[in-house]
Coordinates of C-alpha atoms in Angstrom, one line a residue:
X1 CA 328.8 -52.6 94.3
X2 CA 328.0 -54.9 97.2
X3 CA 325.6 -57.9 96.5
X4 CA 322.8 -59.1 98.7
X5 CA 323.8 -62.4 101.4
X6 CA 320.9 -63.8 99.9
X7 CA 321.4 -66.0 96.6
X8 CA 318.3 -66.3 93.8
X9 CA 316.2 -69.1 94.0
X10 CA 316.6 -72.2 92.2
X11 CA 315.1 -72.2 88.9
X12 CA 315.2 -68.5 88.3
X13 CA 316.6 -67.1 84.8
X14 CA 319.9 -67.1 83.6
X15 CA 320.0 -64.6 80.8
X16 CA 318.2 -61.5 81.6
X17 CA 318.0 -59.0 78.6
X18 CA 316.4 -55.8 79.4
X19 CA 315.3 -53.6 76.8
X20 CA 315.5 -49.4 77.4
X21 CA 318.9 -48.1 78.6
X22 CA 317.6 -45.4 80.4
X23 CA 316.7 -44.5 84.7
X24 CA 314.7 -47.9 84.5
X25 CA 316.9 -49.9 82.6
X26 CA 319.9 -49.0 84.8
X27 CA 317.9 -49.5 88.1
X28 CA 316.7 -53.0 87.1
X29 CA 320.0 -54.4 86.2
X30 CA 321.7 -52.9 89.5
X31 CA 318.9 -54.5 91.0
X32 CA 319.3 -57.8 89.6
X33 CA 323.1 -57.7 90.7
X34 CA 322.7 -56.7 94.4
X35 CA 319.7 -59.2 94.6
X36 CA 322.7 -61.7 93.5
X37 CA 322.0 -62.6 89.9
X38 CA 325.2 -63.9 88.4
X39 CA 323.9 -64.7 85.0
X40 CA 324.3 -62.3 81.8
X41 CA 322.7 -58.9 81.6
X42 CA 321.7 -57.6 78.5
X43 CA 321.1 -53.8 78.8
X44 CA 319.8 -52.5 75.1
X45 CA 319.3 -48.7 74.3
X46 CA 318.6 -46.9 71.2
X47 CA 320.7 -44.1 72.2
X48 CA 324.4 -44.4 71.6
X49 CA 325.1 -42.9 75.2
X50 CA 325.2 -44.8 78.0
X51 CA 322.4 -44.1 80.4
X52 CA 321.5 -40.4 81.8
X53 CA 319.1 -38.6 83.8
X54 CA 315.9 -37.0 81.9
X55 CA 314.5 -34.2 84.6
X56 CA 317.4 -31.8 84.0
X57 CA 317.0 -31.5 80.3
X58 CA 314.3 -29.2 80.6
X59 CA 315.2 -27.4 83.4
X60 CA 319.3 -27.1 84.3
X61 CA 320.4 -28.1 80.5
X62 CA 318.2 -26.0 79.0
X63 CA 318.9 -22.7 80.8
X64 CA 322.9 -23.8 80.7
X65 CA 323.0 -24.1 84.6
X66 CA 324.4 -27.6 83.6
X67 CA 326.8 -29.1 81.1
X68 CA 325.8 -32.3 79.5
X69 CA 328.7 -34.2 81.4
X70 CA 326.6 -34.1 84.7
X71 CA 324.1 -36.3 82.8
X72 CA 325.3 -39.5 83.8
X73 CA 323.8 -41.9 86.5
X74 CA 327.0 -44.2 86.8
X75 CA 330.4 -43.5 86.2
X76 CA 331.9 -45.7 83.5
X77 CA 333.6 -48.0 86.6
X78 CA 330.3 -48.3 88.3
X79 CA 328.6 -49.3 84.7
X80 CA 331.9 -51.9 84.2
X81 CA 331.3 -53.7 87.6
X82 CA 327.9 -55.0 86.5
X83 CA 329.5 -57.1 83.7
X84 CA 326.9 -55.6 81.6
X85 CA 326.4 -56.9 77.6
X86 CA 325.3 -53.7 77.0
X87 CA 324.0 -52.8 73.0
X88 CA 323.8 -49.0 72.6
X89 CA 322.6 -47.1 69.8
X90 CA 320.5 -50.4 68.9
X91 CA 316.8 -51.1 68.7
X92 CA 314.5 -54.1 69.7
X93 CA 312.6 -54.4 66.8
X94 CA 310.4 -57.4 67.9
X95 CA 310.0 -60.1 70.3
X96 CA 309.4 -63.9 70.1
X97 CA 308.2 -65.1 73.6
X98 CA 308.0 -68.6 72.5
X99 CA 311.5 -68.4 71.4
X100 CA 312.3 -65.9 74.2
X101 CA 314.3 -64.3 72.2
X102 CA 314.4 -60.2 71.3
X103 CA 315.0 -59.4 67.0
X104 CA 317.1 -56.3 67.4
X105 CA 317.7 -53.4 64.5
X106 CA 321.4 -54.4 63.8
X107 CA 319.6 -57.9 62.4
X108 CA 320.8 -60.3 65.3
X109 CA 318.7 -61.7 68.0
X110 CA 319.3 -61.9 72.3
X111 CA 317.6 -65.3 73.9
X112 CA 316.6 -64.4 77.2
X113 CA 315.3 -66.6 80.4
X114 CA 313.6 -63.6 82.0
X115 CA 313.1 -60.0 80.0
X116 CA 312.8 -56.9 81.3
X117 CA 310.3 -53.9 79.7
X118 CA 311.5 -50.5 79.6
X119 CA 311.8 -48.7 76.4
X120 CA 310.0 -46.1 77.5
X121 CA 307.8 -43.4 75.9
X122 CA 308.3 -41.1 72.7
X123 CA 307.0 -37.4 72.4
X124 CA 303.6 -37.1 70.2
X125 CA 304.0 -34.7 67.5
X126 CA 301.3 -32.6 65.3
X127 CA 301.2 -32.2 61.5
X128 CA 303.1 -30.2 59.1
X129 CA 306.9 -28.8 59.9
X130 CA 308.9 -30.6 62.3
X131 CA 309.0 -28.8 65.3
X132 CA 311.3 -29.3 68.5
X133 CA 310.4 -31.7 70.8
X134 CA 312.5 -32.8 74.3
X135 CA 313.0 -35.6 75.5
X136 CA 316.7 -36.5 75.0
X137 CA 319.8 -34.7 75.6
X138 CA 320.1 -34.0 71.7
X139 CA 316.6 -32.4 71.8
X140 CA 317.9 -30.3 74.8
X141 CA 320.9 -29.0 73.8
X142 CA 318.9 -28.0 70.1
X143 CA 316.1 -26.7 71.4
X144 CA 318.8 -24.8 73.9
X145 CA 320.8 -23.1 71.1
X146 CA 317.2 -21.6 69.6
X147 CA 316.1 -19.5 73.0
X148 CA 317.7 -16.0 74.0
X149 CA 317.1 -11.9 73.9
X150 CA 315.5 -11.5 70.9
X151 CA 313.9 -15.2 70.0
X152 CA 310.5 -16.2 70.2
X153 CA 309.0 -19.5 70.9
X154 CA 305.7 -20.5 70.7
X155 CA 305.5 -23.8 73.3
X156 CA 302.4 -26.2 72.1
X157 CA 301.2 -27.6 75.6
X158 CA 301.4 -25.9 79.0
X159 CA 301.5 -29.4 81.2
X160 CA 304.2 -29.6 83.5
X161 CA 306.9 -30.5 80.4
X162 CA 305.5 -27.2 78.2
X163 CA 305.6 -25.4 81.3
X164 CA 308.8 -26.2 82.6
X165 CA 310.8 -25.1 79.6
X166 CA 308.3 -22.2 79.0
X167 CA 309.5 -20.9 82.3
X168 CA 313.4 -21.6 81.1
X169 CA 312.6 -19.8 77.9
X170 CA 311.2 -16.9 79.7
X171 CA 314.1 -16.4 82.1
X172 CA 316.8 -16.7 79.0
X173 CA 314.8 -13.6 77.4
X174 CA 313.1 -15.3 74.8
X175 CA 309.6 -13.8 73.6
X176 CA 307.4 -16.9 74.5
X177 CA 304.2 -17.7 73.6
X178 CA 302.4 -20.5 75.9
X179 CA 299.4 -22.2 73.8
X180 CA 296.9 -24.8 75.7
X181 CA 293.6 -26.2 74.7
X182 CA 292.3 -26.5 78.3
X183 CA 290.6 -23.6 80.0
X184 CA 292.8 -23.8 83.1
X185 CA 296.8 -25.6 82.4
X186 CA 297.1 -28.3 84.5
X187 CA 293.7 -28.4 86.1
X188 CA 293.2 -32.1 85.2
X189 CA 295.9 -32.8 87.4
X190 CA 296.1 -30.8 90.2
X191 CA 292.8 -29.3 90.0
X192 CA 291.6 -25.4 88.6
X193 CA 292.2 -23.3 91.2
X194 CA 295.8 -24.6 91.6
X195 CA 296.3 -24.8 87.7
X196 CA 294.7 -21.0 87.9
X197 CA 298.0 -19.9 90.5
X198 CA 300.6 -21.4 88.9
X199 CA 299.5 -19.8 85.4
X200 CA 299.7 -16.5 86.7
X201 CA 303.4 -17.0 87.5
X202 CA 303.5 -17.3 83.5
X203 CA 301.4 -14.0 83.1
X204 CA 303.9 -12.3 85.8
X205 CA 306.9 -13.4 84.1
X206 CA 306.0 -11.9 80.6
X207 CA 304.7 -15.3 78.9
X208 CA 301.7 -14.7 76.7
X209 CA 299.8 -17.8 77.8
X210 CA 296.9 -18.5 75.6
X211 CA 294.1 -21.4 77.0
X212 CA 291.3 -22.4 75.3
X213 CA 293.7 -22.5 72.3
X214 CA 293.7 -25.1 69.7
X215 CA 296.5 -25.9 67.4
X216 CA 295.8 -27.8 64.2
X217 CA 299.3 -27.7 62.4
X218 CA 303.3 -26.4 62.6
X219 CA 303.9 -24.0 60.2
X220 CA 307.7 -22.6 58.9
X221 CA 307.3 -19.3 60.7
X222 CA 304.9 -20.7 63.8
X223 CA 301.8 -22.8 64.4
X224 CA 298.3 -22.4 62.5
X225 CA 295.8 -22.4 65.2
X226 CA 292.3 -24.0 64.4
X227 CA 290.7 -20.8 63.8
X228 CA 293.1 -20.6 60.9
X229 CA 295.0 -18.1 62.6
X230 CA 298.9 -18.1 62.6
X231 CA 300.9 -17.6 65.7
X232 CA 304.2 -16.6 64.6
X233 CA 307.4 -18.1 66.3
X234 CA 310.8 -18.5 65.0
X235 CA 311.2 -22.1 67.4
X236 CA 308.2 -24.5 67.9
X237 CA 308.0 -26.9 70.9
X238 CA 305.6 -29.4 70.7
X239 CA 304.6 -30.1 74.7
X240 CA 301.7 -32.7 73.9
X241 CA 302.2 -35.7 75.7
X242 CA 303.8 -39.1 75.1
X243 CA 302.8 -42.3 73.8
X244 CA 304.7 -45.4 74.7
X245 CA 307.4 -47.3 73.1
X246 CA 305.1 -50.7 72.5
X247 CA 305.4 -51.1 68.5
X248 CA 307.9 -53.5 68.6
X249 CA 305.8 -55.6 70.6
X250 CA 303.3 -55.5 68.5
X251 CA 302.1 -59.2 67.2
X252 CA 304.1 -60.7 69.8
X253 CA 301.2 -61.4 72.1
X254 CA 302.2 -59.2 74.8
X255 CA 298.9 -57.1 76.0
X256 CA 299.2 -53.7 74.8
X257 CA 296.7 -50.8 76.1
X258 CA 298.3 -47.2 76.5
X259 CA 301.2 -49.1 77.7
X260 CA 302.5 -52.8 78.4
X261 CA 299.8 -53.9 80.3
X262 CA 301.0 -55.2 83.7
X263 CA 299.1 -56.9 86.7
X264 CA 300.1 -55.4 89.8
X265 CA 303.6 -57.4 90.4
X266 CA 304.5 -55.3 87.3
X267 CA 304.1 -58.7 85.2
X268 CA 303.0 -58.6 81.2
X269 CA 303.6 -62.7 80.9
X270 CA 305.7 -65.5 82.7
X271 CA 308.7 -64.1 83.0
X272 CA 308.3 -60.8 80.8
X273 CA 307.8 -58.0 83.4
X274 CA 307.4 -53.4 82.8
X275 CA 308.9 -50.8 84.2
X276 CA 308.8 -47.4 84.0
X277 CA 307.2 -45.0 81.6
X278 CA 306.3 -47.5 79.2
X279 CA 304.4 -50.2 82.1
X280 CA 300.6 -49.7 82.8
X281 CA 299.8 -51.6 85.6
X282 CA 297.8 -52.6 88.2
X283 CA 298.5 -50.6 91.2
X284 CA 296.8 -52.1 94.1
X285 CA 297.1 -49.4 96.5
X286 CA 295.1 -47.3 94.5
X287 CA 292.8 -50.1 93.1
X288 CA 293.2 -49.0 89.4
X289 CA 295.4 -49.1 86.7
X290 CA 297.8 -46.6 85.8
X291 CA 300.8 -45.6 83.7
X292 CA 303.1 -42.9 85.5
X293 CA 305.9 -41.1 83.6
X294 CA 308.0 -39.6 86.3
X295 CA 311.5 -40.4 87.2
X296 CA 311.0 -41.9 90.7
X297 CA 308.7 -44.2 89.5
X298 CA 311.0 -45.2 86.7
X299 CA 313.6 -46.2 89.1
X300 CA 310.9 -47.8 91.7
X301 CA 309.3 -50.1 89.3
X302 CA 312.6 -51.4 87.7
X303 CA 313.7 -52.4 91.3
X304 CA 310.2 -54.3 91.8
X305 CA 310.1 -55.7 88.5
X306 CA 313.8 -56.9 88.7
X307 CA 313.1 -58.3 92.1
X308 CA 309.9 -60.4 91.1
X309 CA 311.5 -61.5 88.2
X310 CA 314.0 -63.4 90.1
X311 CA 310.9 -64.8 92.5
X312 CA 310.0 -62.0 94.9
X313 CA 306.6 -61.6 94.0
X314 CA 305.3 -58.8 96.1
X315 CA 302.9 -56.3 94.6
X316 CA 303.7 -53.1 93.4
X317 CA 302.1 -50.7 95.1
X318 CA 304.0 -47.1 95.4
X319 CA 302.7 -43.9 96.2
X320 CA 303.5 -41.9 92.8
X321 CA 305.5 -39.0 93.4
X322 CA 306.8 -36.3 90.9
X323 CA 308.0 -32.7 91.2
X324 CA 308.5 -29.6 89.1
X325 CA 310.5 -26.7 89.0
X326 CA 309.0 -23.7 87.5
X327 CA 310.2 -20.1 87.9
X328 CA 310.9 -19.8 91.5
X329 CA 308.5 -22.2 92.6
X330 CA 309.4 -26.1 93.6
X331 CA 306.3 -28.2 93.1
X332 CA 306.3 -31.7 94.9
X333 CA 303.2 -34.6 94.9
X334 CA 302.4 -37.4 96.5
X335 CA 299.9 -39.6 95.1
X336 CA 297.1 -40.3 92.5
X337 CA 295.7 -36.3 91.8
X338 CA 293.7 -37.2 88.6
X339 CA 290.4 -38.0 88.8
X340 CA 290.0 -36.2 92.4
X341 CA 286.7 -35.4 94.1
X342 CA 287.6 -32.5 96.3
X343 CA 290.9 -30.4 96.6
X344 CA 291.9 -28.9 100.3
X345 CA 294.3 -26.3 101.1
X346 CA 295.6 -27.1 104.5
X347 CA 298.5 -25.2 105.0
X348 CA 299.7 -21.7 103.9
X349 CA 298.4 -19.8 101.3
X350 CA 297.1 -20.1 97.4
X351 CA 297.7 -16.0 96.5
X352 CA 301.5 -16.5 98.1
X353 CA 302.3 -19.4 95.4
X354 CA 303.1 -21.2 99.0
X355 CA 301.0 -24.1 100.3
X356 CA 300.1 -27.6 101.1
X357 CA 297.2 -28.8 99.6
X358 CA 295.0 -32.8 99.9
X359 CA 292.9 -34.6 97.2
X360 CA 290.3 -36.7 98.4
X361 CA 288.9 -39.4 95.8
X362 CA 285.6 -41.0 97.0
X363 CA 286.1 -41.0 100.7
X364 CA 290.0 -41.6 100.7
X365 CA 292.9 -39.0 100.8
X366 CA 294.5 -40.1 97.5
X367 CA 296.9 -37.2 97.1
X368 CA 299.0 -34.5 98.2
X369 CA 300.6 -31.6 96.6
X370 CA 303.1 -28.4 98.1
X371 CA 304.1 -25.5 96.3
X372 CA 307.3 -23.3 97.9
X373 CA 307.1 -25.6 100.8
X374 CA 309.6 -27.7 102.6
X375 CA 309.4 -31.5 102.0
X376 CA 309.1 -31.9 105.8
X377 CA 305.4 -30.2 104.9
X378 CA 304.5 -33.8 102.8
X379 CA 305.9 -36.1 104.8
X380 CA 303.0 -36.8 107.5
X381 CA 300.5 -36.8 104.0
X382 CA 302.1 -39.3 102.1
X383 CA 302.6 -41.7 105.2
X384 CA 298.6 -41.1 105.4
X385 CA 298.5 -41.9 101.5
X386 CA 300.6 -45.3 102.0
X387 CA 298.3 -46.4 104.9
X388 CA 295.5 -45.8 102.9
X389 CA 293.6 -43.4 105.3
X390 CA 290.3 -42.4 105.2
X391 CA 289.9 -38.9 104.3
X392 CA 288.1 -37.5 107.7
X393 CA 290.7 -39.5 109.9
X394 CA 293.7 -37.8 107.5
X395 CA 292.1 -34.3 108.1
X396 CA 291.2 -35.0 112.1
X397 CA 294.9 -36.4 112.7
X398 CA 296.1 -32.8 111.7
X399 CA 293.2 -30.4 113.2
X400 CA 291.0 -29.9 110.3
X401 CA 287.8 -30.7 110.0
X402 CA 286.5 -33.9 108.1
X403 CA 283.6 -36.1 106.4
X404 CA 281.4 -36.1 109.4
X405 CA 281.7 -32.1 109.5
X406 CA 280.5 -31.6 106.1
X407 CA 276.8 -32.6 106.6
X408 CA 274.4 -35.2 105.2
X409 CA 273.8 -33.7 102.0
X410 CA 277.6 -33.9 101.3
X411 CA 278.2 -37.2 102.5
X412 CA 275.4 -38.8 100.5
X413 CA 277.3 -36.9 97.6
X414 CA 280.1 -39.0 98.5
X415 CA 279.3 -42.2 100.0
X416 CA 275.9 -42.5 97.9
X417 CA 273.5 -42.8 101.1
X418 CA 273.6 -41.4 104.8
X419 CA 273.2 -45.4 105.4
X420 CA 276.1 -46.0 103.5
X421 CA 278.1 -43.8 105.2
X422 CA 277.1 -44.6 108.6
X423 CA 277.9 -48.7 108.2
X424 CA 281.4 -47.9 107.1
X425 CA 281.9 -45.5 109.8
X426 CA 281.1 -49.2 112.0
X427 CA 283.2 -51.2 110.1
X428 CA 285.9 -48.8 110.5
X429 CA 285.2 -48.1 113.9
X430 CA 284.9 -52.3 114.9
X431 CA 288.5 -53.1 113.7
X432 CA 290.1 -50.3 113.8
X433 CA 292.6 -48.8 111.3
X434 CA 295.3 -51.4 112.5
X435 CA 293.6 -54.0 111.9
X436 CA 292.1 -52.9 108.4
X437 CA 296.1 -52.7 107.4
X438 CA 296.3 -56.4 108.8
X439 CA 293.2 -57.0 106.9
X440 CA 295.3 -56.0 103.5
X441 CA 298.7 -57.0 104.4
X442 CA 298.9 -59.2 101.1
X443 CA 299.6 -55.5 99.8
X444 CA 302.9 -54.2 100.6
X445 CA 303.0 -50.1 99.9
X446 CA 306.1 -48.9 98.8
X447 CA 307.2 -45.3 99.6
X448 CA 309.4 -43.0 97.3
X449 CA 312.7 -41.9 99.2

């Protein structure tokens, strides 16, 4: 590895420990090293393996299109040549900030000048049997060795996780049944109609899919649903969502919402900083706070936290991206989908599972999302995401028609008041979208590569 020409400042820390030996944890250390940092590196995981990638386990590990020894995001020389301390298969069990030190689960404690968040998120889990759950290579390759011709499944959750190894299941020949709560899977996020397409794909490949389905306990032969019902299943994976690996923070006086609560340089506390799944912060781009747990903002955040650790201070402000791989579609976003106004389809075609679709939230494009498409098909979207363009301008720029098409009653739907609208249009149209960037440039977007 080749370090930066440029040295850290003066007075920046010695001893960084960072806690979470995962994509994050990895990122920030290599970060620290190229940005010059000659001081010890502590890298601490609870898993006794030295850091791996997480996407593949429900997609290539769990069909068997990969063996576990393609896990690894550094070869043992690469991991040597940071002069790493690194504590595998050991926990942080609390923190002292006024002692800057980390209490780890083997009894001794790490002093640290500058520490490093990442530890992460854990799968939730319902009541009664222990069910599968995935997260780690382990989970993977047990949950692997229960799907085939002639085994059924019943998968708890059809978001993109529940999904993803639904689809897996499916294609192995297990008998899978897909149970979600929600009317449409997915809707939340990319909005019903969408949700509504890529369900069907279930449907079409022989999944019984089940919405509007809740399920109040595991059971040893399947899951009681809260009609009292049983589904029967020989395998249960529990698909529910996460919740973040903060407990051994707790009492330590870091803020703790959802998350380690971050400002938007990724910062919990002089010289405590997040990254990753387990960081909720401030995203200035977006104006709002959010938590994102997907790999290329795992890897993004550790850089920027790593970085302003050692003095950088520049905002974090990335355009989230994530993808998906589900039967024989590729699913790629750009953006922040949740909490969307209005969803577009601007290119191809909804029945032909192939499109390019926009999200506008208020009166900004916020989002973008292609299904079967090639990345090329993004690219112009998310540069219109990063430069924080207004929704009518994204939509004119490419042929379509935008705010100012809609009519009155729409735009007061959006902007509040005709008025409203109309003074903004001004604004925008008196400095001009260069200068409205100049206006911001204390915020420095960040694009995913």
């Amino acid at each position: 590895m080749t370090a930066d020409t440029t040295s850290p400042p003066a007075g920046t820390p010695s001893r960084v420990v960072i806690v979470g030996a995962s994509a994050a944890g990895l990122a920030a250390a290599e970060t620290l090293r190229r940005s010059g940092h000659t001081g010890t590196i502590t890298l601490i995981g609870d898993e006794a393996s030295a850091p791996y990638d997480r996407p593949p386990l429900s997609k290539e590990i769990l069909s068997g299109a990969w063996t576990p020894d393609r896990l690894p995001l550094r070869t043992q020389d690469d991991l040597d040549s940071l002069g790493l301390d690194a504590r595998y298969g050991c926990e942080a069990t609390g923190a002292d900030l006024a002692a800057r030190t980390v209490l780890l689960s083997d009894g001794t404690e790490v002093a640290y000048d500058g520490l490093i968040v990442a530890t992460g998120v854990r799968p939730r889990q319902l009541p009664g049997t222990a069910a599968h759950t995935l997260r780690t290579l382990d989970d993977a390759l047990a949950l692997k060795d229960r799907l085939g011709p002639g085994r059924t499944l019943a998968v708890v959750g059809a978001g993109f996780l529940g999904a993803e190894a639904a689809a897996v299941a499916a294609g192995l020949g297990t008998r899978v049944t897909l149970l979600e709560p929600a009317p449409v899977p997915l809707a939340h996020a990319v909005g019903e109609d969408i949700g509504r397409i890529l369900s069907r794909a279930h449907l079409e490949h022989g999944v019984d899919l089940r919405t509007r389905t809740a399920v109040t306990e595991v059971v040893p032969d399947g899951v009681r649903l809260a009609d009292g019902s049983l589904v029967e299943a020989e395998t249960v994976l529990v698909a529910v969502g996460s919740r973040p690996n903060t407990e051994w923070l707790t009492g330590s006086g870091l803020p703790l919402d959802d998350g380690l609560v971050c400002d938007a340089f990724s910062a919990a506390a002089p010289g405590v900083y997040g990254a990753g799944d387990v960081a909720r912060w401030h995203n200035p781009l977006f104006d709002t706070s959010m938590r994102v747990e997907h790999r290329a903002n795992a890897t993004e955040q550790a850089m920027a936290a790593a970085r302003n650790l050692l003095g950088a201070q520049r905002p974090f402000a990335p355009v989230p991206y994530f993808w998906s791989d589900q039967y024989d579609m590729k699913i790629r976003a750009y953006g922040h989908l949740r909490g969307h106004d209005e969803v577009r389809i601007v290119e191809g075609s909804l029945e032909a599972r192939k499109f390019t679709a926009v999200y506008r939230t208020g009166s900004r494009l916020t989002g973008a999302l292609a299904v079967g498409m090639p990345p090329k098909s993004l690219r112009t979207w998310q540069q219109a995401i990063t430069a924080r363009t207004a929704w009518s301008d994204a939509l004119h720029s490419h042929g379509l028609p935008g705010t100012e098409d809609q009519g009155e009653e729409w735009r007061r739907g959006v902007f509040g008041s005709e008025a409203k609208y109309r003074r903004l249009t001004e604004i925008k149209t008196a400095w001009g979208p260069k200068n409205l960037l100049r206006h911001n440039k204390n915020i420095t977007p960040t694009t995913n590569k």
